[in-house]
Amino acid sequence: MKVWIKNGRLIDPINKLDGDFDLLLDKGKVSAVAPKGKLPAPQTKGAQEIDAQGLIVSPGFIDMHVHFREPGFEYKETIQTGCESAAAGGFTSVAVMPNTDPVIDNRSVAELIQARAREIDTVNVFVIGAISQGLKGEKLTDMGELKDCGVVGFSDDGHPVMSNELMRRALEYSRMFDLPCIQHSEVLDLTEGGCMNEGLVSTELGLKGMPTEAEDIMVFRDIALLKKTGGRLHVAHISSGGSVELVRQAKAKGLPVTCEVAPHHFALTDEAVRGYDTNSKMSPPLRTQSDIEDIKAGLKDGTIDMIATDHAPHDLVDKQVEFDHACFGIVGLETALPLSLALVDEGILTMSSLIEKMSSEPARIFKIDRGNLTEGKIADITIYDTDIKYKIDVNSFKSRSKNSPFHDWKVRGKVIHTIVSGKIVYTAAPLMGGSHNKV
Ligand SMILES: [Zn+2]
């Protein structure tokens, strides 16, 4: 089965391409890249055509931080609905966090998820294994066994690894296996009972705060451990200006640390909590304008390597309760592109550097053979329109959960086609008055 994507603006940072190129996919691989109109007719004969006029064609987006809730919490999201949500957001690969029930802390759970994802056969689902058994922070998992069955990193995400000794040993294994340890950076005794950022707004609202120092201290500790152990530290969902600066300094010293930011942490501040909307409750919490400025500077100078959504589905029962009782987290896969495109509009990132942060960088950090459109490589591709304006409607989400603070936001930019291994797994429905569905 051939697919011929023509007339688009192709951007492939790894191959330093940005311009009018046509692309031919064959047998699931990138078979040819040629200047617009230059693919020879015999080659494109019989191919399904996608007219990408006015659209951007890029390597498929990769989100290394999602929660798909299966097994254990299928009423929030399943691997099936999670994959559909990913495809609708332009993501061709995701990595699922291990805080399922049972926890992904052994071979059988990891293999169950891999088998289920293969059956669904929509987007690539990579698995993150737990650092500690049952995410209890006490005993290490059998990290060797987890590596053998193909996990791409280790994390207790949702929980920090509080024990210094446990984290030190996890980093030692991380060096041995050359896989990242992903830390949810939060010192728990500073955040206990907290439900939003600690600051002016939390004081005014009378809600218990979670100070930025809780994040900064953990990032500082992990970097301190990393100096001795080696291995690879990846800071999940960085949210405080202090943490960005710590990572910047560590990188300047050549330490093997990387980090990610979630779109909500540069799109919203803790002012969003004023309406007590539980969809503005996440961990780490929404911070202040000054933190956002620091995050944007970190994105711009490369301190922040990648964007990851921390897609965290919750149903109404977990969210339609008092603010301090609601679950932490929001869904993010289907809003990531328009929220991130704002960084390009503001001149923080170029379109090419945004694609790096959503595709080639996560591929590099997690050693996934994806994130470029080199001939012969697997054809994972995202095609999107940066001009379409529309209102986000959570009811149109493919995700089983609708917990997003971005409902009714007016945004620009939409995924039109998502292609995984040369197969079109998502095509946007035409918008009212629009005609972007060009297959
Ligand atoms: Zn987390």
JSON list of N, CA, C and O in Angstrom, two decimals, residues 4 33 41 44 83 105 115 146 152 161 185 203 270 279 287 297-298 311 325 342 346-347 368 375 377 397 428:
[
{"chain": "A", "resi": 4, "resn": "TRP", "atom": "N", "xyz": [0.96, 8.80, -1.16]},
{"chain": "A", "resi": 4, "resn": "TRP", "atom": "CA", "xyz": [1.72, 9.89, -1.79]},
{"chain": "A", "resi": 4, "resn": "TRP", "atom": "C", "xyz": [1.24, 11.20, -1.16]},
{"chain": "A", "resi": 4, "resn": "TRP", "atom": "O", "xyz": [0.10, 11.61, -1.35]},
{"chain": "A", "resi": 33, "resn": "VAL", "atom": "N", "xyz": [11.68, 10.93, -0.70]},
{"chain": "A", "resi": 33, "resn": "VAL", "atom": "CA", "xyz": [11.43, 12.35, -0.40]},
{"chain": "A", "resi": 33, "resn": "VAL", "atom": "C", "xyz": [11.99, 13.12, -1.59]},
{"chain": "A", "resi": 33, "resn": "VAL", "atom": "O", "xyz": [13.15, 12.91, -1.96]},
{"chain": "A", "resi": 41, "resn": "ALA", "atom": "N", "xyz": [6.48, 9.55, -12.10]},
{"chain": "A", "resi": 41, "resn": "ALA", "atom": "CA", "xyz": [5.13, 8.98, -12.19]},
{"chain": "A", "resi": 41, "resn": "ALA", "atom": "C", "xyz": [5.08, 7.47, -11.95]},
{"chain": "A", "resi": 41, "resn": "ALA", "atom": "O", "xyz": [4.18, 7.00, -11.25]},
{"chain": "A", "resi": 44, "resn": "THR", "atom": "N", "xyz": [4.83, 6.74, -8.21]},
{"chain": "A", "resi": 44, "resn": "THR", "atom": "CA", "xyz": [3.63, 7.10, -7.46]},
{"chain": "A", "resi": 44, "resn": "THR", "atom": "C", "xyz": [2.38, 6.39, -7.98]},
{"chain": "A", "resi": 44, "resn": "THR", "atom": "O", "xyz": [1.30, 6.55, -7.43]},
{"chain": "A", "resi": 83, "resn": "CYS", "atom": "N", "xyz": [-5.33, 5.46, 22.67]},
{"chain": "A", "resi": 83, "resn": "CYS", "atom": "CA", "xyz": [-4.68, 5.46, 21.36]},
{"chain": "A", "resi": 83, "resn": "CYS", "atom": "C", "xyz": [-5.46, 6.33, 20.37]},
{"chain": "A", "resi": 83, "resn": "CYS", "atom": "O", "xyz": [-4.87, 7.03, 19.55]},
{"chain": "A", "resi": 105, "resn": "ASP", "atom": "N", "xyz": [5.07, -3.11, 37.25]},
{"chain": "A", "resi": 105, "resn": "ASP", "atom": "CA", "xyz": [6.33, -3.30, 37.98]},
{"chain": "A", "resi": 105, "resn": "ASP", "atom": "C", "xyz": [6.90, -4.69, 37.74]},
{"chain": "A", "resi": 105, "resn": "ASP", "atom": "O", "xyz": [7.81, -5.13, 38.43]},
{"chain": "A", "resi": 115, "resn": "ALA", "atom": "N", "xyz": [0.80, -6.36, 24.43]},
{"chain": "A", "resi": 115, "resn": "ALA", "atom": "CA", "xyz": [-0.05, -7.24, 23.61]},
{"chain": "A", "resi": 115, "resn": "ALA", "atom": "C", "xyz": [-1.35, -6.51, 23.24]},
{"chain": "A", "resi": 115, "resn": "ALA", "atom": "O", "xyz": [-1.81, -6.58, 22.11]},
{"chain": "A", "resi": 146, "resn": "LEU", "atom": "N", "xyz": [12.42, -5.83, 33.47]},
{"chain": "A", "resi": 146, "resn": "LEU", "atom": "CA", "xyz": [11.59, -4.85, 32.75]},
{"chain": "A", "resi": 146, "resn": "LEU", "atom": "C", "xyz": [12.29, -4.38, 31.48]},
{"chain": "A", "resi": 146, "resn": "LEU", "atom": "O", "xyz": [11.67, -4.23, 30.43]},
{"chain": "A", "resi": 152, "resn": "VAL", "atom": "N", "xyz": [11.04, 1.52, 28.03]},
{"chain": "A", "resi": 152, "resn": "VAL", "atom": "CA", "xyz": [11.93, 2.56, 27.50]},
{"chain": "A", "resi": 152, "resn": "VAL", "atom": "C", "xyz": [12.41, 3.52, 28.57]},
{"chain": "A", "resi": 152, "resn": "VAL", "atom": "O", "xyz": [13.16, 4.47, 28.28]},
{"chain": "A", "resi": 161, "resn": "VAL", "atom": "N", "xyz": [10.15, 9.49, 43.97]},
{"chain": "A", "resi": 161, "resn": "VAL", "atom": "CA", "xyz": [10.97, 8.53, 44.72]},
{"chain": "A", "resi": 161, "resn": "VAL", "atom": "C", "xyz": [11.60, 9.32, 45.86]},
{"chain": "A", "resi": 161, "resn": "VAL", "atom": "O", "xyz": [12.55, 10.07, 45.67]},
{"chain": "A", "resi": 185, "resn": "SER", "atom": "N", "xyz": [9.14, 15.18, 40.40]},
{"chain": "A", "resi": 185, "resn": "SER", "atom": "CA", "xyz": [9.93, 15.90, 41.41]},
{"chain": "A", "resi": 185, "resn": "SER", "atom": "C", "xyz": [9.04, 16.64, 42.41]},
{"chain": "A", "resi": 185, "resn": "SER", "atom": "O", "xyz": [8.51, 17.71, 42.10]},
{"chain": "A", "resi": 203, "resn": "THR", "atom": "N", "xyz": [-3.47, 31.88, 48.96]},
{"chain": "A", "resi": 203, "resn": "THR", "atom": "CA", "xyz": [-3.81, 32.59, 50.20]},
{"chain": "A", "resi": 203, "resn": "THR", "atom": "C", "xyz": [-5.19, 33.23, 50.07]},
{"chain": "A", "resi": 203, "resn": "THR", "atom": "O", "xyz": [-6.03, 33.09, 50.96]},
{"chain": "A", "resi": 270, "resn": "ASP", "atom": "N", "xyz": [-1.69, 30.00, 37.97]},
{"chain": "A", "resi": 270, "resn": "ASP", "atom": "CA", "xyz": [-2.59, 29.64, 39.09]},
{"chain": "A", "resi": 270, "resn": "ASP", "atom": "C", "xyz": [-3.81, 30.56, 39.17]},
{"chain": "A", "resi": 270, "resn": "ASP", "atom": "O", "xyz": [-4.76, 30.27, 39.91]},
{"chain": "A", "resi": 279, "resn": "ASN", "atom": "N", "xyz": [-10.66, 21.29, 36.93]},
{"chain": "A", "resi": 279, "resn": "ASN", "atom": "CA", "xyz": [-9.81, 21.02, 35.77]},
{"chain": "A", "resi": 279, "resn": "ASN", "atom": "C", "xyz": [-8.58, 21.93, 35.74]},
{"chain": "A", "resi": 279, "resn": "ASN", "atom": "O", "xyz": [-7.78, 21.88, 34.81]},
{"chain": "A", "resi": 287, "resn": "ARG", "atom": "N", "xyz": [1.58, 27.27, 37.98]},
{"chain": "A", "resi": 287, "resn": "ARG", "atom": "CA", "xyz": [2.43, 28.19, 38.74]},
{"chain": "A", "resi": 287, "resn": "ARG", "atom": "C", "xyz": [2.11, 29.64, 38.38]},
{"chain": "A", "resi": 287, "resn": "ARG", "atom": "O", "xyz": [0.99, 29.96, 38.01]},
{"chain": "A", "resi": 297, "resn": "ALA", "atom": "N", "xyz": [11.89, 30.67, 28.51]},
{"chain": "A", "resi": 297, "resn": "ALA", "atom": "CA", "xyz": [13.33, 30.88, 28.29]},
{"chain": "A", "resi": 297, "resn": "ALA", "atom": "C", "xyz": [14.03, 29.53, 28.19]},
{"chain": "A", "resi": 297, "resn": "ALA", "atom": "O", "xyz": [14.94, 29.34, 27.37]},
{"chain": "A", "resi": 298, "resn": "GLY", "atom": "N", "xyz": [13.60, 28.57, 29.02]},
{"chain": "A", "resi": 298, "resn": "GLY", "atom": "CA", "xyz": [14.19, 27.23, 29.01]},
{"chain": "A", "resi": 298, "resn": "GLY", "atom": "C", "xyz": [13.89, 26.48, 27.72]},
{"chain": "A", "resi": 298, "resn": "GLY", "atom": "O", "xyz": [14.72, 25.71, 27.22]},
{"chain": "A", "resi": 311, "resn": "HIS", "atom": "N", "xyz": [-0.94, 13.47, 29.91]},
{"chain": "A", "resi": 311, "resn": "HIS", "atom": "CA", "xyz": [-2.37, 13.15, 29.68]},
{"chain": "A", "resi": 311, "resn": "HIS", "atom": "C", "xyz": [-2.89, 12.29, 30.85]},
{"chain": "A", "resi": 311, "resn": "HIS", "atom": "O", "xyz": [-2.47, 11.15, 31.03]},
{"chain": "A", "resi": 325, "resn": "HIS", "atom": "N", "xyz": [-10.65, 17.99, 47.18]},
{"chain": "A", "resi": 325, "resn": "HIS", "atom": "CA", "xyz": [-10.84, 16.53, 47.12]},
{"chain": "A", "resi": 325, "resn": "HIS", "atom": "C", "xyz": [-10.68, 15.97, 45.70]},
{"chain": "A", "resi": 325, "resn": "HIS", "atom": "O", "xyz": [-10.61, 14.76, 45.54]},
{"chain": "A", "resi": 342, "resn": "ALA", "atom": "N", "xyz": [1.24, 28.16, 19.96]},
{"chain": "A", "resi": 342, "resn": "ALA", "atom": "CA", "xyz": [1.32, 29.53, 20.50]},
{"chain": "A", "resi": 342, "resn": "ALA", "atom": "C", "xyz": [2.77, 29.94, 20.75]},
{"chain": "A", "resi": 342, "resn": "ALA", "atom": "O", "xyz": [3.13, 31.11, 20.64]},
{"chain": "A", "resi": 346, "resn": "GLU", "atom": "N", "xyz": [4.54, 33.31, 19.36]},
{"chain": "A", "resi": 346, "resn": "GLU", "atom": "CA", "xyz": [5.21, 34.27, 20.24]},
{"chain": "A", "resi": 346, "resn": "GLU", "atom": "C", "xyz": [6.70, 34.42, 19.93]},
{"chain": "A", "resi": 346, "resn": "GLU", "atom": "O", "xyz": [7.39, 35.21, 20.58]},
{"chain": "A", "resi": 347, "resn": "GLY", "atom": "N", "xyz": [7.21, 33.61, 19.00]},
{"chain": "A", "resi": 347, "resn": "GLY", "atom": "CA", "xyz": [8.63, 33.70, 18.67]},
{"chain": "A", "resi": 347, "resn": "GLY", "atom": "C", "xyz": [9.54, 33.00, 19.67]},
{"chain": "A", "resi": 347, "resn": "GLY", "atom": "O", "xyz": [10.75, 33.18, 19.66]},
{"chain": "A", "resi": 368, "resn": "ILE", "atom": "N", "xyz": [14.14, 5.76, 20.77]},
{"chain": "A", "resi": 368, "resn": "ILE", "atom": "CA", "xyz": [13.10, 5.17, 19.93]},
{"chain": "A", "resi": 368, "resn": "ILE", "atom": "C", "xyz": [13.46, 5.48, 18.48]},
{"chain": "A", "resi": 368, "resn": "ILE", "atom": "O", "xyz": [13.79, 6.62, 18.16]},
{"chain": "A", "resi": 375, "resn": "GLU", "atom": "N", "xyz": [14.66, 8.28, 4.37]},
{"chain": "A", "resi": 375, "resn": "GLU", "atom": "CA", "xyz": [14.23, 7.19, 3.49]},
{"chain": "A", "resi": 375, "resn": "GLU", "atom": "C", "xyz": [14.60, 5.84, 4.11]},
{"chain": "A", "resi": 375, "resn": "GLU", "atom": "O", "xyz": [15.72, 5.67, 4.60]},
{"chain": "A", "resi": 377, "resn": "LYS", "atom": "N", "xyz": [13.08, 4.62, 6.75]},
{"chain": "A", "resi": 377, "resn": "LYS", "atom": "CA", "xyz": [12.61, 4.56, 8.14]},
{"chain": "A", "resi": 377, "resn": "LYS", "atom": "C", "xyz": [11.10, 4.36, 8.19]},
{"chain": "A", "resi": 377, "resn": "LYS", "atom": "O", "xyz": [10.38, 4.60, 7.21]},
{"chain": "A", "resi": 397, "resn": "PHE", "atom": "N", "xyz": [-13.69, 15.19, 22.04]},
{"chain": "A", "resi": 397, "resn": "PHE", "atom": "CA", "xyz": [-12.47, 14.41, 22.33]},
{"chain": "A", "resi": 397, "resn": "PHE", "atom": "C", "xyz": [-12.72, 12.91, 22.13]},
{"chain": "A", "resi": 397, "resn": "PHE", "atom": "O", "xyz": [-13.77, 12.39, 22.48]},
{"chain": "A", "resi": 428, "resn": "ALA", "atom": "N", "xyz": [-9.10, 14.23, 10.27]},
{"chain": "A", "resi": 428, "resn": "ALA", "atom": "CA", "xyz": [-10.04, 15.15, 10.93]},
{"chain": "A", "resi": 428, "resn": "ALA", "atom": "C", "xyz": [-11.32, 15.26, 10.13]},
{"chain": "A", "resi": 428, "resn": "ALA", "atom": "O", "xyz": [-11.29, 15.26, 8.90]}
]
